[in-house]
Tab-separated table of C-alpha atoms in Angstrom:
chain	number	residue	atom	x	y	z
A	747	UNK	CA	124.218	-186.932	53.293
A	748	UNK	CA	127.566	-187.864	55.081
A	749	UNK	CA	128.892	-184.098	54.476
A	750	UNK	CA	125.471	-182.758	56.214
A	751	UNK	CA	125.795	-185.135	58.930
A	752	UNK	CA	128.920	-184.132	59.423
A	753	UNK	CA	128.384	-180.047	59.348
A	754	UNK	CA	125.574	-180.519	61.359
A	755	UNK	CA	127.258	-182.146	63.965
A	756	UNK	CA	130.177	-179.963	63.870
A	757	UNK	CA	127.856	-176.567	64.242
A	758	UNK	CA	126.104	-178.379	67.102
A	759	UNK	CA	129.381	-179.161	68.980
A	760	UNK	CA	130.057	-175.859	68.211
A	761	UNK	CA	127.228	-174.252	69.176
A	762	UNK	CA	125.167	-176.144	72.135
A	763	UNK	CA	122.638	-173.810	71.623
A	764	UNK	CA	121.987	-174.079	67.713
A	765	UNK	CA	119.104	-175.468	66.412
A	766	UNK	CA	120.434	-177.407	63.868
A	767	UNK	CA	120.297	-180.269	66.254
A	768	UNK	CA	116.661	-180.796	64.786
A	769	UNK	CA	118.261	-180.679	61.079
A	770	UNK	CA	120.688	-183.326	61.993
A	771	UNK	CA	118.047	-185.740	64.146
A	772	UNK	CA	116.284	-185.775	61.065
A	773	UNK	CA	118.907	-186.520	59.131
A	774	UNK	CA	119.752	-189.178	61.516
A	775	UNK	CA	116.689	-190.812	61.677
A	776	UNK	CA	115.585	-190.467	57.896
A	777	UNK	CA	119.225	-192.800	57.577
A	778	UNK	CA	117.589	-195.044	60.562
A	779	UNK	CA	120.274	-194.088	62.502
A	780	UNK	CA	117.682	-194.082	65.599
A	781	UNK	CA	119.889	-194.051	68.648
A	782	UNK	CA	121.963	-191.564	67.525
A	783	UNK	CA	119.072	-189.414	66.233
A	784	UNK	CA	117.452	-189.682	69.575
A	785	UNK	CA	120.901	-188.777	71.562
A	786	UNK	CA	121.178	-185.864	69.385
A	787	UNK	CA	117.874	-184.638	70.265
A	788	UNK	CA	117.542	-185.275	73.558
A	789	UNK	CA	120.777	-183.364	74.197
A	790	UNK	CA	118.653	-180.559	71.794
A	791	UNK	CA	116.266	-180.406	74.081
A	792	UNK	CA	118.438	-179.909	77.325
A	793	UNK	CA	118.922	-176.396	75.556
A	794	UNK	CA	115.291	-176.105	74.438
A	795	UNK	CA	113.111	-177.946	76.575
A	796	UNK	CA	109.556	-175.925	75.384
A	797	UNK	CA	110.407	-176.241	71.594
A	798	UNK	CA	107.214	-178.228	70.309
A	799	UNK	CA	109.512	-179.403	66.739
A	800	UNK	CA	112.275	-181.247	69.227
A	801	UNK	CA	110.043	-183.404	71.263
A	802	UNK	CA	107.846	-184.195	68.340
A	803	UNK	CA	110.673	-185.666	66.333
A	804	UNK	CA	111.790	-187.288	69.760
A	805	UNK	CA	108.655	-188.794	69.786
A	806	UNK	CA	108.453	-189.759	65.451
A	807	UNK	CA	111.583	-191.286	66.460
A	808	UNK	CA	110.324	-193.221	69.840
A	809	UNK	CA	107.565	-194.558	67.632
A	810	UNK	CA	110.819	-195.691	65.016
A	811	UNK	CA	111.817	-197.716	68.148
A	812	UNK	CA	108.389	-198.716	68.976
A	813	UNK	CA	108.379	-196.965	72.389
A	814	UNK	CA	104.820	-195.970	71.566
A	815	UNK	CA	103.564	-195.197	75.270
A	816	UNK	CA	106.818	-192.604	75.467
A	817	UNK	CA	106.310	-191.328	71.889
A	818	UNK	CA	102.664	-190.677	73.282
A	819	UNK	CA	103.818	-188.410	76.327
A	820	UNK	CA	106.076	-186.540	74.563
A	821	UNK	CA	103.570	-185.855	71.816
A	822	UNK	CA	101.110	-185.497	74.680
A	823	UNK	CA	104.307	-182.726	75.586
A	824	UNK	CA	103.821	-180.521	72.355
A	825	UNK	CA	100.290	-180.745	72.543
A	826	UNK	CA	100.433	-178.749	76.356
A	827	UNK	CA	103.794	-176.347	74.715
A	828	UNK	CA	101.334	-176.017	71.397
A	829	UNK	CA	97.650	-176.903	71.200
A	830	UNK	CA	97.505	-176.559	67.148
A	831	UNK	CA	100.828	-178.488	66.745
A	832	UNK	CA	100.078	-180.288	63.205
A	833	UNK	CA	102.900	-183.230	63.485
A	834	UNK	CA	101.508	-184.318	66.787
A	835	UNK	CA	98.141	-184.580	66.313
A	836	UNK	CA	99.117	-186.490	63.559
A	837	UNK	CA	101.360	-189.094	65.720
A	838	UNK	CA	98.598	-189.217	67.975
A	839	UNK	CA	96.222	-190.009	65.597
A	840	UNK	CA	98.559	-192.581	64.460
A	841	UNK	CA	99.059	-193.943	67.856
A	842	UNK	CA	95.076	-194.026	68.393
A	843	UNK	CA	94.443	-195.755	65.403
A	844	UNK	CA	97.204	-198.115	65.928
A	845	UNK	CA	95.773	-199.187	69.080
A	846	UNK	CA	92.130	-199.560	67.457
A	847	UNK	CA	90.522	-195.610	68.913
A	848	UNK	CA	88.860	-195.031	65.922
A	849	UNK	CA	87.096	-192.152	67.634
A	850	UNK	CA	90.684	-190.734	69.079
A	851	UNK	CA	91.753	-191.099	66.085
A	852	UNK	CA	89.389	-189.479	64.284
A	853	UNK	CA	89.280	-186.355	66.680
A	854	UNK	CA	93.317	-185.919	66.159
A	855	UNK	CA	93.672	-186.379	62.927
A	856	UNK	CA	90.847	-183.564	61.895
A	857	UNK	CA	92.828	-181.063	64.129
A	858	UNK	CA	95.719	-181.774	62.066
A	859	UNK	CA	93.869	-181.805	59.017
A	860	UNK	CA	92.416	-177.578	60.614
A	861	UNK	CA	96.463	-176.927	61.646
A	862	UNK	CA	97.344	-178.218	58.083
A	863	UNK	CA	95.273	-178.437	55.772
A	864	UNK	CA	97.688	-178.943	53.160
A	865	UNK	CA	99.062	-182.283	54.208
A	866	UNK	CA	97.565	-184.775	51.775
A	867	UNK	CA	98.764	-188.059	53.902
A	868	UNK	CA	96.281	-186.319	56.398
A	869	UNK	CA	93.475	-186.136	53.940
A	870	UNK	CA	94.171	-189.500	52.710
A	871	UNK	CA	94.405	-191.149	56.442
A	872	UNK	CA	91.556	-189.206	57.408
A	873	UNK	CA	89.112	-190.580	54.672
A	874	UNK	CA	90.634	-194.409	55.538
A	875	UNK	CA	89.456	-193.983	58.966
A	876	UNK	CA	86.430	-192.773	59.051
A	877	UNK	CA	85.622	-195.623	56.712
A	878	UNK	CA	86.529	-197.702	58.802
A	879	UNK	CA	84.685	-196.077	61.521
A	880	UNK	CA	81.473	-196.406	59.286
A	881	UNK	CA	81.771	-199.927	58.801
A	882	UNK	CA	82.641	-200.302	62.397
A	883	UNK	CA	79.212	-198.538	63.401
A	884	UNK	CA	77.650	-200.607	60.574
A	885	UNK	CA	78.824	-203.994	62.028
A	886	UNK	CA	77.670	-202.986	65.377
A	887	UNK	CA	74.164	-202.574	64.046
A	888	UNK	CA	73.944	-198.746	65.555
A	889	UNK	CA	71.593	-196.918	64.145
A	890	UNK	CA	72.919	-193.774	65.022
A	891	UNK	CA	74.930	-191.265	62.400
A	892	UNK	CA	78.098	-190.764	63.080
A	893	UNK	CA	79.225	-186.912	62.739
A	894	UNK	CA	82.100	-187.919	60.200
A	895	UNK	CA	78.794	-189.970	57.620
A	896	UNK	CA	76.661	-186.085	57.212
A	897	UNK	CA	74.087	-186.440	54.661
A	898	UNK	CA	75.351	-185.400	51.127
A	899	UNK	CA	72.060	-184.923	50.013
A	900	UNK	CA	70.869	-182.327	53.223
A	901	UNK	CA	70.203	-179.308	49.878
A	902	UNK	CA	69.056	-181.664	47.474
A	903	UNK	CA	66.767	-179.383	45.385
A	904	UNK	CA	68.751	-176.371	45.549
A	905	UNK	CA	71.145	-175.164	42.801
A	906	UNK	CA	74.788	-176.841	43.031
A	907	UNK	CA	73.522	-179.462	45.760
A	908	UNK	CA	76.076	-182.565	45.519
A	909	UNK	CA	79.116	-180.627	44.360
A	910	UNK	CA	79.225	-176.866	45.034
A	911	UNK	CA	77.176	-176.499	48.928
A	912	UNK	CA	79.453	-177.545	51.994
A	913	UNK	CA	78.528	-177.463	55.590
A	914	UNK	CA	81.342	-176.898	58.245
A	915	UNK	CA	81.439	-176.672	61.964
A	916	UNK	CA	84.341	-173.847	63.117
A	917	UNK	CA	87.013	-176.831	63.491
A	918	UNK	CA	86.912	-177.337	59.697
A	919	UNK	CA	85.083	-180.502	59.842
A	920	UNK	CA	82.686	-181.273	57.106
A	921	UNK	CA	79.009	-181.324	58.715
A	922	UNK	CA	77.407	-181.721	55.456
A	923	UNK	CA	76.715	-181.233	52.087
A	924	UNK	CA	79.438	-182.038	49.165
A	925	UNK	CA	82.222	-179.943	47.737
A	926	UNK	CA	83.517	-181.509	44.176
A	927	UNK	CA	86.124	-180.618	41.908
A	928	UNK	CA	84.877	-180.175	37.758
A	929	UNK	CA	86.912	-183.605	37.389
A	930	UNK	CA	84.669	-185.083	40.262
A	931	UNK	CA	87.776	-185.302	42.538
A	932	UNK	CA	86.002	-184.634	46.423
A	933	UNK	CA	87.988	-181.828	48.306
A	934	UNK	CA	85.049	-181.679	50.788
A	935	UNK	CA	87.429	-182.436	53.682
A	936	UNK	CA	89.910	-179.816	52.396
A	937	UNK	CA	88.072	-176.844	51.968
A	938	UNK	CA	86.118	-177.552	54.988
A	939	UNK	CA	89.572	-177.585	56.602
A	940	UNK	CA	90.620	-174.409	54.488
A	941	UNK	CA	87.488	-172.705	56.297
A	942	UNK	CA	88.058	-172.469	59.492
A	943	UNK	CA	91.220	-170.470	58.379
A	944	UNK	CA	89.563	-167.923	56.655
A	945	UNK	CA	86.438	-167.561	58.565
A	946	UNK	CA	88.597	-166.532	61.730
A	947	UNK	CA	90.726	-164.086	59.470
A	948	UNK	CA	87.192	-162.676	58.312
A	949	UNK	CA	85.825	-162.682	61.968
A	950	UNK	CA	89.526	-161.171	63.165
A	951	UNK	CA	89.505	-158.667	59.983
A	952	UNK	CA	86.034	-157.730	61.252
A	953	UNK	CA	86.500	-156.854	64.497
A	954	UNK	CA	89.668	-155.333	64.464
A	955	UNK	CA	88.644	-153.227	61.544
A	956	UNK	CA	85.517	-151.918	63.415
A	957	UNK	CA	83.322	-153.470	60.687
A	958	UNK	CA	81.049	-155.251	63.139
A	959	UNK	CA	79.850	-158.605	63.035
A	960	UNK	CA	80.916	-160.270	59.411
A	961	UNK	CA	78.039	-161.288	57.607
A	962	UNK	CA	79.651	-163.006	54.068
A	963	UNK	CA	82.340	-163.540	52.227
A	964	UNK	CA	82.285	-163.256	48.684
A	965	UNK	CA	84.829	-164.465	45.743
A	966	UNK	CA	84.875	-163.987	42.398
A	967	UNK	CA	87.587	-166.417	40.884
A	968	UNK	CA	88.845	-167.759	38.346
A	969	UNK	CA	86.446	-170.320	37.808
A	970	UNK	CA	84.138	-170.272	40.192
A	971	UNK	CA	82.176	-167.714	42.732
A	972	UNK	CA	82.619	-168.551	45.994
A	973	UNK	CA	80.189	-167.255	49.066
A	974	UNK	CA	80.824	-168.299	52.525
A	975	UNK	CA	78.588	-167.499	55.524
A	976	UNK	CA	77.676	-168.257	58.887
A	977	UNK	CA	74.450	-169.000	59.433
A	978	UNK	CA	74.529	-170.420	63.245
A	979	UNK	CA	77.228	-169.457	65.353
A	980	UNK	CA	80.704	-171.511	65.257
A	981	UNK	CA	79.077	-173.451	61.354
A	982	UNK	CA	80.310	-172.705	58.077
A	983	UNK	CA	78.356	-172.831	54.974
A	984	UNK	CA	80.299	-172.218	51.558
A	985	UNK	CA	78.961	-172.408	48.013
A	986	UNK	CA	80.922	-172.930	45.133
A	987	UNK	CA	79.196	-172.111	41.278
A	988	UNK	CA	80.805	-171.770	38.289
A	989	UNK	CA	81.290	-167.768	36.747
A	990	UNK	CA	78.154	-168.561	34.878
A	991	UNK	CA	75.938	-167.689	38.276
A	992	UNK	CA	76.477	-164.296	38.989
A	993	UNK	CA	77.623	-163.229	42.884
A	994	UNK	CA	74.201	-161.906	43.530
A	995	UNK	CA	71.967	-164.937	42.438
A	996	UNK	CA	74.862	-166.968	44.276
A	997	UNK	CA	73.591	-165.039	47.638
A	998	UNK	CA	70.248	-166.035	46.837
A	999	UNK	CA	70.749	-169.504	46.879
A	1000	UNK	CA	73.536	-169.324	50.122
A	1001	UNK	CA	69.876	-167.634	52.052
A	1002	UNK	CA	68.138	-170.700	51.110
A	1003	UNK	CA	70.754	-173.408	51.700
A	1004	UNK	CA	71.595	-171.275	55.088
A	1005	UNK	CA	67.719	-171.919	56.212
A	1006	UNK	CA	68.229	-175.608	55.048
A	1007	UNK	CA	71.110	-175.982	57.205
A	1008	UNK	CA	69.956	-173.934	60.665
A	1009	UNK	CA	66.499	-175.833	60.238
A	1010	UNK	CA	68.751	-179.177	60.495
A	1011	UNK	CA	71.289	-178.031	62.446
A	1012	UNK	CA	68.404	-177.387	65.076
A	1013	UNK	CA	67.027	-180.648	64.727
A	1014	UNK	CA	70.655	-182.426	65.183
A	1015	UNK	CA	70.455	-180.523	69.142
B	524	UNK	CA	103.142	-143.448	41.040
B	525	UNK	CA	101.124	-140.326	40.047
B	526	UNK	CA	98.995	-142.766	38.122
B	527	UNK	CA	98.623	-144.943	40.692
B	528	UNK	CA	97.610	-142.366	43.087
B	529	UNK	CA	94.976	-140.658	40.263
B	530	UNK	CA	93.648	-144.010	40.178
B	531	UNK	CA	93.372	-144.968	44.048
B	532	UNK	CA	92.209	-141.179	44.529
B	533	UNK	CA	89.214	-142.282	41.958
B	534	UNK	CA	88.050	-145.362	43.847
B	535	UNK	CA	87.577	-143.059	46.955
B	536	UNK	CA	85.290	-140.787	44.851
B	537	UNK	CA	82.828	-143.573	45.330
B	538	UNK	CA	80.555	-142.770	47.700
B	539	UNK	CA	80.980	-144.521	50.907
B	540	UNK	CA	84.311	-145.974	50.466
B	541	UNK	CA	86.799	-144.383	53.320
B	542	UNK	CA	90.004	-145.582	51.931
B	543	UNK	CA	91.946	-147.318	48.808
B	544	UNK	CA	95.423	-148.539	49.260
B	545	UNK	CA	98.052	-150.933	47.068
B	546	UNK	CA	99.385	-153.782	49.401
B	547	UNK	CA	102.043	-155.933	49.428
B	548	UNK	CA	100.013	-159.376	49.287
B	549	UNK	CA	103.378	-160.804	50.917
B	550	UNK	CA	104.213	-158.366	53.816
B	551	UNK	CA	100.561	-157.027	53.536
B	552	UNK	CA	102.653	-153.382	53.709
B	553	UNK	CA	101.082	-150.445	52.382
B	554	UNK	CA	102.665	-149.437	48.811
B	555	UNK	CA	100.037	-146.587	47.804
B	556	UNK	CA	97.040	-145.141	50.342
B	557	UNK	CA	94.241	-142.740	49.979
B	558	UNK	CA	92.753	-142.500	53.101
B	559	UNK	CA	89.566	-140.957	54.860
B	560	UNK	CA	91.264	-139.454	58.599
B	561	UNK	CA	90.771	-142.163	61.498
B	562	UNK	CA	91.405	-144.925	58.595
B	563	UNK	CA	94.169	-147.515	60.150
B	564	UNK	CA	95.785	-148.013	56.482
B	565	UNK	CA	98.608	-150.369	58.581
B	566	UNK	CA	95.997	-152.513	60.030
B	567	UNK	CA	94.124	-152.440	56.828
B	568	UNK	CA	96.950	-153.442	54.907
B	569	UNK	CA	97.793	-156.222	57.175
B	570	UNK	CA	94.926	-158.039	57.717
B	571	UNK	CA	93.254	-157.735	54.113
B	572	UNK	CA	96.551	-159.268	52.473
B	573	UNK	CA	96.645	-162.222	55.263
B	574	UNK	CA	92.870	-162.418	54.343
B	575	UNK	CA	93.373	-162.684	50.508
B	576	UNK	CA	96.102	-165.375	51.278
B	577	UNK	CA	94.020	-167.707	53.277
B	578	UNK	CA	91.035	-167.160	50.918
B	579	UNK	CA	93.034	-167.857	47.757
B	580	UNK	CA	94.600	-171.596	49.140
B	581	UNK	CA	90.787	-172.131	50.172
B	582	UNK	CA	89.768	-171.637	46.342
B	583	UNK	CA	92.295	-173.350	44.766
B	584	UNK	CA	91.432	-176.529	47.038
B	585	UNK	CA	88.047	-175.883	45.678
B	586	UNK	CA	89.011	-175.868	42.316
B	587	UNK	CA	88.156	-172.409	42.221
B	588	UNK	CA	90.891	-170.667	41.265
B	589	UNK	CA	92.695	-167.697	42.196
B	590	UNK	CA	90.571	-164.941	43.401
B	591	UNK	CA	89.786	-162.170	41.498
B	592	UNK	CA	87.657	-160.259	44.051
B	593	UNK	CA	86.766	-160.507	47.413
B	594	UNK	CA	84.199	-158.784	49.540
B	595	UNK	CA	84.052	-159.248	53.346
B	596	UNK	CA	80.254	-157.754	54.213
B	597	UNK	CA	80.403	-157.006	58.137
B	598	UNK	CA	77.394	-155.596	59.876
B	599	UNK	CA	78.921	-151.468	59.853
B	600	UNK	CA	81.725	-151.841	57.069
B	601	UNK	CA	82.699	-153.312	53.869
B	602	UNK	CA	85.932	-154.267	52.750
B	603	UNK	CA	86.537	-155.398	48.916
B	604	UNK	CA	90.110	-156.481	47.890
B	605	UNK	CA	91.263	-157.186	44.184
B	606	UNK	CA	94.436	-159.372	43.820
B	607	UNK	CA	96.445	-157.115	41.058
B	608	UNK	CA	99.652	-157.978	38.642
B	609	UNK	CA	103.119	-158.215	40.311
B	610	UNK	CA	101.623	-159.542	44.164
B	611	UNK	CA	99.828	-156.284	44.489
B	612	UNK	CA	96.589	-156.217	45.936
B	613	UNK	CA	94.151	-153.028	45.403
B	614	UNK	CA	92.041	-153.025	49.019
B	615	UNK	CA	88.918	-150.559	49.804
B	616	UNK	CA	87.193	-150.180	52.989
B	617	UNK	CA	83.879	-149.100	52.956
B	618	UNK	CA	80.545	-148.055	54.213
B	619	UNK	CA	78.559	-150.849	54.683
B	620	UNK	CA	76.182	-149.777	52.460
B	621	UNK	CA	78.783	-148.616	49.820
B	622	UNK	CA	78.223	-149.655	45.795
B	623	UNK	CA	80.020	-152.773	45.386
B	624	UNK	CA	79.664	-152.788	42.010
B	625	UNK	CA	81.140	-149.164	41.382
B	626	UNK	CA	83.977	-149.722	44.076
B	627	UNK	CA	85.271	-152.897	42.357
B	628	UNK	CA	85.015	-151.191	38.639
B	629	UNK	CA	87.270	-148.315	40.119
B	630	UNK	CA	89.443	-151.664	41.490
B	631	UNK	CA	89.631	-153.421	38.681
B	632	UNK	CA	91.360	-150.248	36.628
B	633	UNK	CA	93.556	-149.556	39.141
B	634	UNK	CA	94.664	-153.038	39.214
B	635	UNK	CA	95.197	-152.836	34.939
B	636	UNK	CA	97.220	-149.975	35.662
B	637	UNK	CA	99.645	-151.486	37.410
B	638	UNK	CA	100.217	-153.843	34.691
């Protein structure tokens, strides 16, 4: 670690302009070296003041040394340079939830989950809080439903209803349904994350192929059949079955579950 | 290659289906084509494998699996992809009204042949 630090900081004295400054900030910081860390970045970002990565580890490392109103503008800074910036919707989420903004915090940490949906500490901090959120609603005696509780059971009586038939809005945030795995592991907040992905490649693939207006999207794989449609503009409805149910039948049901979900999609406006 | 072409030259026998190409699923470059005219294979090429990328890390959070065969349905085209050996992918584009069935049997030998 003392040999990086040491290239690091001899390529950026070297090179004013070289973005290992971020390398060696981390570096810093991940030592708790904070001042340091900071210093080096801050000079960083003299050179490249629009580069999202800088001021969000400026700001990972303002929230090291508690500056959590600074670490909030610069986030607040990489969220103007890059809307879909993954790390700082995360800090902000952090931030929100640190100050009690269940709601803020809810809202941030599903766009990091869409920017990324491969970050499990997401996931994980996204199912703690809307938990809480739950219980907070609970305690408060509302009797409204809060977007994050959908009902699981919205297809019960259709084929794969509580495992294989997810509702999404465009965001990739579950709206309904369930999505499990064969070991009964839920991935529901995943794949609805995964969605929005691949729906705007389909919609993008679409257009720019002069297909028109995409209707499905169908997968054969290696366990299961997947079909994903839209059946009101900007939602997301995927089905999951096992190779057993052929792609066809697996259309079939996706028609039914699709009037399922517009009929209470309508009555949620 | 003369295989590969014999076999991508089959899959466009089908009727309806305006091109077959082999694709790099990393670079989403076109290895192989056999193309109707006014077919973009570059476009194609591009944004089937970026496509077949996004939809495979969406089925294995599903529990899925990898894909075996997609099929994007779109209101005036069809466009069928079949992930092949070595990061290949076999890609058709389509009528919309094309045999899905026949196109992806024509698919699925091309993509044994490059085995």
């Amino acid at each position: 670690m003392g040999d990086e630090i040491a290239a690091l900081s001899a390529e950026v004295a070297r090179d004013p302009q070289s973005l290992a400054f971020l390398r060696l900030g981390e570096v810093l910081r991940a030592q708790g070296q904070l001042e340091a860390a900071a210093r080096v970045v801050v000079g960083g970002l003299g050179h490249h003041p629009y580069l999202p990565d800088a001021h969000d580890l400026y700001a990972r490392i303002l929230v090291d040394q508690g500056e959590f109103e600074r670490a909030e503008e610069e986030w607040g800074m990489v969220l103007a340079i890059d809307p879909r910036h993954a790390g700082a919707h995360k800090g902000l989420g952090f931030l929100a939830y640190k100050r009690g903004d269940l709601d803020a915090a809810l809202d941030h940490l599903e766009l990091a989950l869409a920017a990324d949906p491969t970050d499990q500490r997401v996931v994980n901090a996204l199912r703690r809080v809307r938990k809480e959120f739950e219980r907070l609603l609970q305690a408060q005696g509302s009797v409204a439903v809060p977007p994050a509780a959908p009902p699981s059971d919205l297809f019960a009586g259709l084929e794969g209803a509580g495992s294989g038939i997810l509702l999404a809005d465009a965001q990739g945030r579950v709206l309904a349904g369930a999505m499990r795995r064969e070991d009964g592991i839920d991935v529901a907040e995943e794949v609805a994350a995964h969605l929005a992905g691949v729906s705007q490649e389909a919609a993008r693939t679409a257009q720019l192929l002069d297909l028109g207006q995409w209707r499905f999207l169908l997968a054969e794989a290696e366990h299961q059949n997947l079909y994903l449609g839209e059946p009101v503009e900007d939602t997301l409805l995927l089905l999951a079955r096992d190779r057993s149910v052929p792609a066809g039948r697996l259309a079939v049901v996706a028609q039914r579950a699709a009037v399922v979900a517009t009929r209470w999609l309508e009555a949620q406006r | 290659m003369a295989r590969l072409q014999g076999a991508l030259d089959r899959i466009t026998r089908v009727r309806g289906v305006r091109g077959a190409m082999l694709v790099g699923g990393d670079d989403g470059l076109v290895i192989a084509e056999s193309l109707m005219a006014g077919v973009r294979g570059n476009a194609v090429a591009a944004l089937s494998a970026s496509l077949v990328k996004k939809l495979r890390r969406a089925a294995v959070a599903a529990g899925a699996g990898l894909p075996k065969f997609l099929h994007l349905q779109g209101e005036r085209g069809t466009l069928l992809a079949v992930p092949a050996p070595h990061g290949i992918v076999v890609v058709v584009i389509a009528d919309a009204d094309v045999n899905v069935g026949l196109a992806r049997l024509e698919m699925m030998r091309a993509a044994e042949n490059l085995i």
